[in-house]
Short mmCIF file of C-alpha atoms and ligand atoms in Angstrom, two decimals:
data_model
loop_
_atom_site.label_atom_id
_atom_site.label_comp_id
_atom_site.label_asym_id
_atom_site.label_seq_id
_atom_site.Cartn_x
_atom_site.Cartn_y
_atom_site.Cartn_z
CA MET A 196 112.51 117.45 98.82
CA ASN A 197 115.84 118.20 100.55
CA ARG A 198 116.88 121.85 100.38
CA ILE A 199 119.91 122.19 98.08
CA ASP A 200 121.49 124.89 95.90
CA MET A 201 120.71 124.58 92.22
CA THR A 202 120.35 127.24 89.57
CA SER A 203 117.49 126.45 87.23
CA THR A 204 114.53 128.20 85.72
CA TYR A 205 111.21 126.37 85.72
CA LEU A 206 108.27 127.45 83.60
CA VAL A 207 105.26 125.96 85.35
CA THR A 208 101.75 126.25 83.95
CA GLY A 209 98.64 125.90 86.12
CA GLY A 210 100.67 126.73 89.21
CA ALA A 211 97.74 128.46 90.91
CA GLY A 212 95.77 125.21 90.95
CA PHE A 213 95.93 122.29 93.34
CA ILE A 214 98.94 120.24 92.27
CA GLY A 215 100.73 123.13 90.55
CA SER A 216 100.72 125.29 93.68
CA ASN A 217 101.97 122.39 95.79
CA PHE A 218 104.74 121.92 93.21
CA VAL A 219 105.71 125.61 93.38
CA HIS A 220 105.94 125.47 97.18
CA GLY A 221 107.92 122.24 97.03
CA ILE A 222 110.47 123.58 94.55
CA LEU A 223 110.98 126.85 96.42
CA ASN A 224 111.55 124.88 99.61
CA ALA A 225 113.87 122.41 97.94
CA TYR A 226 116.20 124.74 96.05
CA THR A 227 117.60 128.06 97.19
CA ASP A 228 118.84 129.39 93.85
CA VAL A 229 115.95 128.77 91.52
CA LYS A 230 113.46 130.78 89.47
CA ILE A 231 109.88 129.72 88.83
CA VAL A 232 107.80 131.41 86.16
CA ASN A 233 104.25 130.47 87.06
CA VAL A 234 101.82 130.83 84.15
CA ASP A 235 98.15 130.57 85.01
CA ALA A 236 94.93 131.84 83.43
CA LEU A 237 93.19 131.88 86.85
CA THR A 238 90.10 129.98 85.83
CA TYR A 239 87.58 129.06 88.53
CA ALA A 240 90.14 126.45 89.72
CA GLY A 241 93.09 128.84 89.90
CA ASN A 242 93.50 130.66 93.18
CA LEU A 243 96.19 133.15 94.09
CA GLU A 244 95.54 132.40 97.75
CA ASN A 245 97.29 129.08 97.09
CA LEU A 246 100.44 131.12 96.46
CA GLU A 247 100.01 133.76 99.14
CA SER A 248 103.23 132.94 100.98
CA VAL A 249 105.37 133.07 97.81
CA LEU A 250 103.89 136.01 95.90
CA ASP A 251 106.59 138.30 97.29
CA ASP A 252 109.39 135.78 96.87
CA PRO A 253 111.74 137.17 94.18
CA ARG A 254 112.34 133.58 92.96
CA HIS A 255 108.68 133.28 91.97
CA ILE A 256 107.25 135.25 89.03
CA PHE A 257 103.54 135.01 88.43
CA ALA A 258 102.35 135.51 84.84
CA HIS A 259 98.60 135.81 84.35
CA ALA A 260 98.32 134.21 80.91
CA ASP A 261 96.48 131.51 79.01
CA ILE A 262 98.48 128.64 77.51
CA ARG A 263 96.29 128.91 74.40
CA ASP A 264 97.71 132.40 73.80
CA ARG A 265 100.65 131.57 71.59
CA HIS A 266 102.05 135.10 71.53
CA ALA A 267 102.07 135.25 75.30
CA MET A 268 103.79 131.86 75.49
CA ASP A 269 106.44 132.95 72.96
CA ALA A 270 107.10 136.10 74.95
CA LEU A 271 107.50 134.15 78.20
CA PHE A 272 109.94 131.68 76.64
CA ALA A 273 111.96 134.48 75.06
CA LEU A 274 112.13 136.43 78.29
CA HIS A 275 112.81 133.66 80.79
CA LYS A 276 114.56 130.93 78.77
CA PRO A 277 113.40 128.09 81.01
CA ASP A 278 115.45 124.96 81.62
CA TYR A 279 112.39 122.98 82.62
CA VAL A 280 108.77 123.23 81.49
CA VAL A 281 106.01 121.51 83.47
CA ASN A 282 102.50 121.62 82.03
CA PHE A 283 99.93 121.29 84.82
CA ALA A 284 97.44 123.70 83.21
CA ALA A 285 94.25 121.88 82.37
CA GLU A 286 90.55 121.61 82.90
CA SER A 287 90.72 118.78 85.41
CA HIS A 288 87.24 117.83 86.63
CA VAL A 289 85.59 114.82 84.98
CA ASP A 290 82.03 115.90 85.87
CA ARG A 291 82.52 119.28 84.22
CA SER A 292 83.86 117.56 81.11
CA ILE A 293 80.61 115.61 80.85
CA GLU A 294 78.64 118.87 81.00
CA ASN A 295 80.87 120.93 78.72
CA PRO A 296 83.47 118.98 76.73
CA SER A 297 84.63 121.72 74.39
CA VAL A 298 86.57 123.77 76.95
CA PHE A 299 88.46 120.55 77.74
CA THR A 300 89.65 120.11 74.17
CA GLU A 301 90.44 123.83 73.95
CA THR A 302 92.67 123.94 77.01
CA ASN A 303 93.90 120.38 77.33
CA VAL A 304 94.55 119.74 73.63
CA SER A 305 94.91 123.10 71.84
CA GLY A 306 96.49 124.73 74.88
CA THR A 307 99.05 121.95 75.16
CA VAL A 308 99.93 122.28 71.46
CA SER A 309 100.33 126.04 71.82
CA LEU A 310 102.69 125.58 74.76
CA LEU A 311 104.54 122.68 73.11
CA ASP A 312 105.09 124.60 69.94
CA ALA A 313 106.30 127.71 71.74
CA ALA A 314 108.71 125.43 73.62
CA ARG A 315 109.85 123.80 70.37
CA CYS A 316 110.59 127.09 68.63
CA HIS A 317 112.67 128.37 71.50
CA TRP A 318 114.37 125.02 71.97
CA GLN A 319 115.29 124.88 68.25
CA ASP A 320 116.01 128.54 67.59
CA GLY A 321 117.32 129.59 70.99
CA ASP A 322 120.86 130.86 71.09
CA GLY A 323 122.35 128.05 73.11
CA TRP A 324 120.31 128.39 76.28
CA GLY A 325 118.74 124.94 75.89
CA MET A 326 115.58 123.53 77.39
CA HIS A 327 116.34 120.33 79.24
CA ARG A 328 112.83 118.95 79.55
CA PHE A 329 109.17 119.48 78.71
CA LEU A 330 107.09 117.46 81.13
CA GLN A 331 103.42 116.82 80.48
CA VAL A 332 101.46 116.10 83.66
CA SER A 333 98.99 113.46 82.59
CA THR A 334 96.71 111.05 84.38
CA ASP A 335 96.04 107.35 84.91
CA GLU A 336 92.57 108.00 83.49
CA VAL A 337 93.97 107.82 79.95
CA TYR A 338 94.21 104.03 80.39
CA GLY A 339 90.48 103.65 80.97
CA SER A 340 89.04 101.38 83.63
CA LEU A 341 90.02 98.14 85.39
CA PRO A 342 87.61 95.47 86.59
CA LEU A 343 86.82 95.29 90.30
CA GLU A 344 86.91 91.52 90.15
CA ASP A 345 90.64 91.23 89.35
CA SER A 346 92.58 93.24 91.92
CA SER A 347 95.90 92.05 90.45
CA ALA A 348 95.24 93.92 87.15
CA LEU A 349 97.13 97.24 87.07
CA PHE A 350 97.92 99.96 84.53
CA ASN A 351 101.53 99.93 83.37
CA GLU A 352 103.12 102.28 80.84
CA LYS A 353 102.40 99.84 77.99
CA THR A 354 98.68 99.56 78.76
CA PRO A 355 96.84 100.82 75.64
CA LEU A 356 95.16 104.21 75.89
CA ASN A 357 91.42 103.73 76.29
CA PRO A 358 89.94 106.89 77.80
CA HIS A 359 86.22 107.11 78.49
CA SER A 360 85.36 110.64 79.61
CA PRO A 361 85.81 113.82 77.58
CA TYR A 362 88.38 114.84 80.22
CA SER A 363 90.48 111.69 79.90
CA ALA A 364 90.11 111.67 76.10
CA SER A 365 91.47 115.23 75.99
CA LYS A 366 94.40 114.25 78.22
CA ALA A 367 95.14 111.21 76.03
CA ALA A 368 95.09 113.41 72.93
CA ALA A 369 97.56 115.78 74.59
CA ASP A 370 99.82 112.84 75.51
CA LEU A 371 99.92 111.70 71.89
CA LEU A 372 100.83 115.21 70.76
CA VAL A 373 103.61 115.45 73.32
CA GLN A 374 104.97 112.09 72.14
CA ALA A 375 104.72 113.28 68.53
CA TYR A 376 106.87 116.32 69.38
CA GLY A 377 109.44 113.99 70.93
CA ASP A 378 109.42 111.61 67.94
CA THR A 379 109.26 114.22 65.18
CA TYR A 380 111.51 116.99 66.44
CA GLY A 381 113.58 115.09 69.00
CA MET A 382 112.32 117.39 71.71
CA PRO A 383 113.23 116.22 75.25
CA VAL A 384 109.75 115.36 76.46
CA CYS A 385 108.47 113.15 79.27
CA ILE A 386 104.95 112.27 80.38
CA THR A 387 103.87 111.37 83.90
CA ARG A 388 100.58 109.57 84.54
CA CYS A 389 99.48 109.79 88.13
CA SER A 390 96.59 108.45 90.14
CA ASN A 391 94.21 110.51 92.34
CA ASN A 392 95.94 113.14 94.45
CA TYR A 393 94.76 114.50 97.78
CA GLY A 394 96.18 117.21 100.03
CA PRO A 395 96.09 120.98 100.66
CA TYR A 396 94.67 123.48 98.12
CA GLN A 397 92.43 121.05 96.23
CA PHE A 398 89.35 122.74 94.82
CA PRO A 399 86.27 121.56 96.78
CA GLU A 400 84.50 120.09 93.74
CA LYS A 401 86.76 117.01 94.08
CA LEU A 402 85.72 114.16 96.36
CA VAL A 403 88.03 114.63 99.37
CA PRO A 404 87.61 118.40 99.96
CA LEU A 405 83.95 118.22 98.89
CA VAL A 406 83.23 115.69 101.63
CA ILE A 407 85.16 117.69 104.22
CA ASN A 408 83.44 120.96 103.29
CA ASN A 409 79.96 119.43 103.13
CA ALA A 410 80.39 117.58 106.42
CA LEU A 411 81.55 120.74 108.20
CA ASN A 412 78.41 122.44 106.90
CA HIS A 413 76.18 119.45 107.74
CA ARG A 414 75.35 118.98 104.11
CA LYS A 415 74.68 115.59 102.58
CA LEU A 416 77.72 113.70 101.30
CA PRO A 417 76.97 112.62 97.73
CA VAL A 418 78.36 109.20 96.80
CA TYR A 419 77.92 108.19 93.18
CA GLY A 420 76.29 104.88 92.27
CA ASP A 421 77.02 102.06 94.70
CA GLY A 422 80.10 103.77 96.17
CA LEU A 423 82.31 100.84 95.21
CA ASN A 424 84.33 102.57 92.48
CA VAL A 425 87.99 102.36 93.39
CA ARG A 426 90.68 105.03 93.13
CA ASP A 427 94.40 104.83 94.03
CA TRP A 428 95.13 107.79 96.36
CA LEU A 429 98.48 109.56 96.54
CA TYR A 430 99.48 112.47 98.80
CA VAL A 431 100.15 115.47 96.56
CA GLU A 432 103.69 116.14 97.85
CA ASP A 433 104.74 112.67 96.73
CA HIS A 434 103.41 113.41 93.23
CA CYS A 435 105.32 116.71 93.11
CA ARG A 436 108.56 115.04 94.18
CA ALA A 437 108.13 112.44 91.44
CA ILE A 438 107.58 115.15 88.82
CA ASP A 439 110.78 116.95 89.77
CA LEU A 440 112.70 113.68 89.65
CA VAL A 441 111.40 112.86 86.16
CA LEU A 442 112.19 116.42 85.03
CA ARG A 443 115.79 116.11 86.12
CA GLU A 444 116.59 112.43 85.71
CA GLY A 445 113.90 110.85 83.53
CA ARG A 446 114.74 109.48 80.09
CA SER A 447 113.56 111.56 77.13
CA GLY A 448 110.51 110.25 75.34
CA GLU A 449 109.46 108.08 78.29
CA VAL A 450 106.21 107.76 80.17
CA TYR A 451 106.32 107.24 83.95
CA ASN A 452 103.34 106.02 85.95
CA ILE A 453 103.01 107.41 89.48
CA GLY A 454 100.74 105.84 92.07
CA GLY A 455 100.08 105.54 95.76
CA ASN A 456 99.69 101.77 95.94
CA ASN A 457 96.68 102.68 98.00
CA GLU A 458 93.39 101.63 96.45
CA ARG A 459 90.19 102.49 98.27
CA ALA A 460 86.52 102.22 97.42
CA ASN A 461 84.91 105.66 97.47
CA ILE A 462 82.53 104.75 100.26
CA GLU A 463 85.43 103.57 102.41
CA LEU A 464 87.27 106.87 101.84
CA VAL A 465 84.18 108.92 102.66
CA LYS A 466 83.62 106.96 105.88
CA THR A 467 87.27 107.48 106.89
CA ILE A 468 86.88 111.25 106.54
CA VAL A 469 83.56 111.28 108.39
CA GLU A 470 85.00 109.24 111.21
CA TYR A 471 87.96 111.60 111.65
CA LEU A 472 85.76 114.69 111.58
CA SER A 473 83.27 113.27 114.05
CA ARG A 474 86.07 112.50 116.51
CA HIS A 475 87.89 115.81 116.11
CA THR A 476 85.19 118.39 115.42
CA ASP A 477 81.52 117.78 115.81
CA ALA A 478 79.74 114.64 116.94
CA ALA A 479 76.79 115.60 114.71
CA ILE A 480 78.93 114.68 111.71
CA SER A 481 78.05 111.06 111.07
CA THR A 482 77.61 108.54 108.28
CA GLU A 483 73.94 109.53 108.31
CA LEU A 484 75.00 112.39 106.07
CA ILE A 485 76.02 109.98 103.31
CA GLU A 486 73.59 109.92 100.41
CA TYR A 487 73.90 107.62 97.40
CA VAL A 488 73.13 109.66 94.29
CA THR A 489 72.85 109.06 90.56
CA ASP A 490 76.06 107.63 89.17
CA ARG A 491 78.46 109.63 87.01
CA GLN A 492 77.89 108.84 83.31
CA GLY A 493 80.55 106.44 82.01
CA HIS A 494 82.00 106.20 85.54
CA ASP A 495 85.32 104.31 85.44
CA ARG A 496 85.09 101.43 87.90
CA ARG A 497 88.63 101.08 89.14
CA TYR A 498 92.07 102.63 88.68
CA GLY A 499 95.18 100.84 89.87
CA ILE A 500 98.76 101.84 89.08
CA ASP A 501 101.88 99.79 88.54
CA ALA A 502 104.57 102.34 89.49
CA SER A 503 107.49 99.91 89.36
CA LYS A 504 109.20 101.70 86.45
CA ILE A 505 109.74 104.99 88.28
CA LYS A 506 110.81 103.05 91.37
CA GLN A 507 113.37 100.98 89.47
CA GLU A 508 114.72 103.75 87.24
CA LEU A 509 114.59 106.76 89.56
CA GLY A 510 114.19 105.29 93.03
CA TRP A 511 110.87 107.05 93.66
CA GLU A 512 108.36 105.69 96.15
CA PRO A 513 105.58 107.39 98.09
CA ARG A 514 106.76 108.66 101.47
CA VAL A 515 103.43 109.65 102.99
CA GLY A 516 101.19 106.72 103.84
CA PHE A 517 97.43 107.09 103.54
CA ASP A 518 96.70 107.15 107.29
CA GLU A 519 99.14 110.01 107.79
CA GLY A 520 98.25 111.81 104.53
CA ILE A 521 94.52 111.86 105.11
CA LYS A 522 94.98 113.23 108.64
CA LEU A 523 97.35 115.93 107.38
CA THR A 524 94.84 116.79 104.68
CA ILE A 525 91.78 117.01 106.89
CA ARG A 526 93.78 118.99 109.46
CA TRP A 527 94.85 121.43 106.73
CA TYR A 528 91.25 122.10 105.67
CA LEU A 529 90.18 122.52 109.30
CA ASP A 530 92.95 125.09 109.73
CA HIS A 531 92.03 126.88 106.49
CA VAL A 532 88.29 127.35 106.68
CA THR A 533 88.61 130.85 105.21
CA TRP A 534 90.40 129.40 102.21
CA ILE A 535 87.47 127.00 101.70
CA THR A 536 84.95 129.81 102.11
CA HIS A 537 86.68 131.88 99.45
CA ALA A 538 87.10 128.90 97.10
CA VAL A 539 83.43 127.93 97.19
CA SER A 540 82.06 131.45 96.83
CA GLY A 541 81.11 132.68 93.38
CA GLU A 542 80.99 130.30 90.45
CA TYR A 543 81.12 127.14 92.59
CA GLU A 544 77.78 127.91 94.25
CA SER A 545 75.89 127.83 90.95
CA TYR A 546 77.88 124.77 89.77
CA TYR A 547 76.98 122.91 92.98
CA GLU A 548 73.34 123.91 92.83
CA LYS A 549 73.05 122.79 89.20
CA LYS A 550 74.85 119.49 89.77
CA TYR A 551 73.62 118.34 93.18
CA GLY A 552 70.73 120.70 93.92
CA ASN A 553 67.86 118.31 93.32
CA GLU A 554 69.43 115.32 94.99
CA VAL A 555 71.52 116.60 97.84
CA ASN A 556 69.98 119.42 99.76
CA VAL A 557 71.42 121.39 102.62
P1 NAD B 200 93.29 122.20 88.99
O1 NAD B 200 92.00 122.21 88.26
O2 NAD B 200 93.28 122.32 90.47
O3 NAD B 200 94.26 123.35 88.44
C1 NAD B 200 94.36 123.65 87.09
C2 NAD B 200 95.07 125.00 86.97
O4 NAD B 200 95.24 125.27 85.57
C3 NAD B 200 94.27 126.17 87.54
O5 NAD B 200 95.11 127.00 88.31
C4 NAD B 200 93.75 126.90 86.31
O6 NAD B 200 93.58 128.30 86.52
C5 NAD B 200 94.86 126.62 85.32
N1 NAD B 200 94.40 126.69 83.93
C6 NAD B 200 93.28 126.13 83.39
N2 NAD B 200 93.20 126.44 82.08
C7 NAD B 200 94.29 127.19 81.79
C8 NAD B 200 94.78 127.79 80.60
N3 NAD B 200 94.10 127.69 79.44
N4 NAD B 200 95.93 128.47 80.65
C9 NAD B 200 96.63 128.59 81.82
N5 NAD B 200 96.20 128.06 82.98
C10 NAD B 200 95.05 127.36 82.96
O7 NAD B 200 94.01 120.86 88.53
P2 NAD B 200 94.95 119.86 89.36
O8 NAD B 200 94.10 118.89 90.08
O9 NAD B 200 95.95 120.64 90.08
O10 NAD B 200 95.64 119.08 88.14
C11 NAD B 200 96.82 119.59 87.54
C12 NAD B 200 97.22 118.67 86.41
O11 NAD B 200 97.45 117.36 86.93
C13 NAD B 200 96.16 118.51 85.32
O12 NAD B 200 96.81 118.48 84.08
C14 NAD B 200 95.51 117.16 85.64
O13 NAD B 200 95.04 116.57 84.44
C15 NAD B 200 96.65 116.40 86.22
N6 NAD B 200 96.33 115.36 87.19
C16 NAD B 200 95.55 115.64 88.28
C17 NAD B 200 95.33 114.65 89.24
C18 NAD B 200 94.47 114.92 90.45
O14 NAD B 200 94.19 113.98 91.20
N7 NAD B 200 94.05 116.13 90.73
C19 NAD B 200 95.90 113.38 89.08
C20 NAD B 200 96.70 113.13 87.95
C21 NAD B 200 96.92 114.13 87.03
O1 DAU B 201 92.91 109.54 88.53
C1 DAU B 201 93.42 110.83 88.37
C2 DAU B 201 92.28 111.82 88.24
O2 DAU B 201 91.72 111.96 89.54
C3 DAU B 201 92.71 113.17 87.70
O3 DAU B 201 93.18 113.01 86.38
C4 DAU B 201 91.54 114.17 87.72
O4 DAU B 201 91.98 115.44 87.32
C5 DAU B 201 91.02 114.24 89.14
O5 DAU B 201 89.88 115.09 89.18
C6 DAU B 201 90.64 112.85 89.65
O6 DAU B 201 89.51 112.34 88.91
P1 DAU B 201 88.31 111.56 89.63
O7 DAU B 201 87.12 111.65 88.78
O8 DAU B 201 88.75 110.21 90.07
O9 DAU B 201 88.18 112.48 90.97
P2 DAU B 201 86.87 113.02 91.76
O10 DAU B 201 87.38 113.62 93.03
O11 DAU B 201 85.98 113.82 90.91
O12 DAU B 201 86.12 111.67 92.11
C7 DAU B 201 86.75 110.62 92.84
C8 DAU B 201 85.76 109.46 92.91
O13 DAU B 201 84.66 109.86 93.75
C9 DAU B 201 85.16 109.08 91.57
O14 DAU B 201 84.96 107.68 91.54
C10 DAU B 201 83.80 109.79 91.57
C11 DAU B 201 83.42 109.82 93.03
N1 DAU B 201 82.60 110.98 93.48
C12 DAU B 201 83.05 112.24 93.14
C13 DAU B 201 82.33 113.35 93.52
C14 DAU B 201 82.79 114.73 93.13
C15 DAU B 201 81.49 110.79 94.26
O15 DAU B 201 81.12 109.64 94.59
N2 DAU B 201 80.78 111.90 94.65
C16 DAU B 201 81.16 113.17 94.30
O16 DAU B 201 80.42 114.13 94.68
#
């Protein structure tokens, strides 16, 4: 984002998580005269260390609150009168949704309705301050799965919703509710559906930081099934730039797909990380650490994004190629080992033990 002057108030939810915190940093770097109200419940995935450098910035106001708490949301809207609302807050990990679906419907569905409705009331009843956009950060997973055999098949914005996991079903439900608020009340909503992100501040339960953290600790690297499931990887800063563009210039009621045009099989990605680490850190890190483990239940085979709409309408394209992005990412984790140590202490240890303990030992 280029640094320019612009007076706007953003209400961002989930801004202590991976993508949300990258978005907060990106906006504060891009605009001098801006206010961000960052609403986060600080679940296991929320981490104030992600925001350390901006906690004293007067343009950034952190509100420790749950989007399901309607009174708290009403109070925040009344106080800050945001121009833009971006809903990142969610339970985001597919494996956890398989273990415990209900918290996913509570946050991702009920929480989104609570936030949406607070936004609607202030948008309708507000005394002329106006809310320009409510943007729901959704996912390509709502479209379901593509076959490996046909690499030309891609998800576009008209692809029917066909989610398979409790996580993606909860995100699809939220998308439908956001669209309903646009259709019923005329609220200025947009939805973005992005592919897999990687970059700084990602919680180490997700594949990229999990592999980095495990390799650095000489732990086995768990690869589900045959390792041939394909994801389309996008550097997180490119996602954040796309979100801000849709917020400001997207058409109301529209969905925009966002993707990296960078499909990789999981095993290929894991080997890329291992290779980099073995060259730059410790020769003992090798592909010997890779262990094929029991597949994820209902594991989507392939995601692939057609992002031509956002390119044609808004001129967005990824700027960070995979070779550069993955090096930046690995470098960041190597430079932030304390951050990893703090992130994986506490709840994550028991999660990891329960999930991988019998198959992937230290
Ligand atoms: P994350 O798990 O890293 O962060 C989620 C944040 O939301 C955390 O800070 C958490 O404390 C907060 N949160 C959770 N429940 C809350 C609640 N009830 N009230 C307020 N805050 C709450 O997630 P992420 O990877 O940064 O994903 C952010 C959003 O982007 C999610 O909506 C996700 O579905 C979507 N998304 C993620 C990816 C990806 O690759 N990570 C790709 C596409 C879309
Ligand atoms: O596509 C966008 C989605 O990407 C987001 O909506 C989700 O919030 C985000 O978590 C991510 O979902 P995935 O399930 O694709 O990400 P995850 O990092 O969990 O897994 C990536 C791939 O790696 C997937 O095919 C499962 C596999 N995997 C994952 C883990 C954690 C493994 O093989 N081993 C593992 O230990």
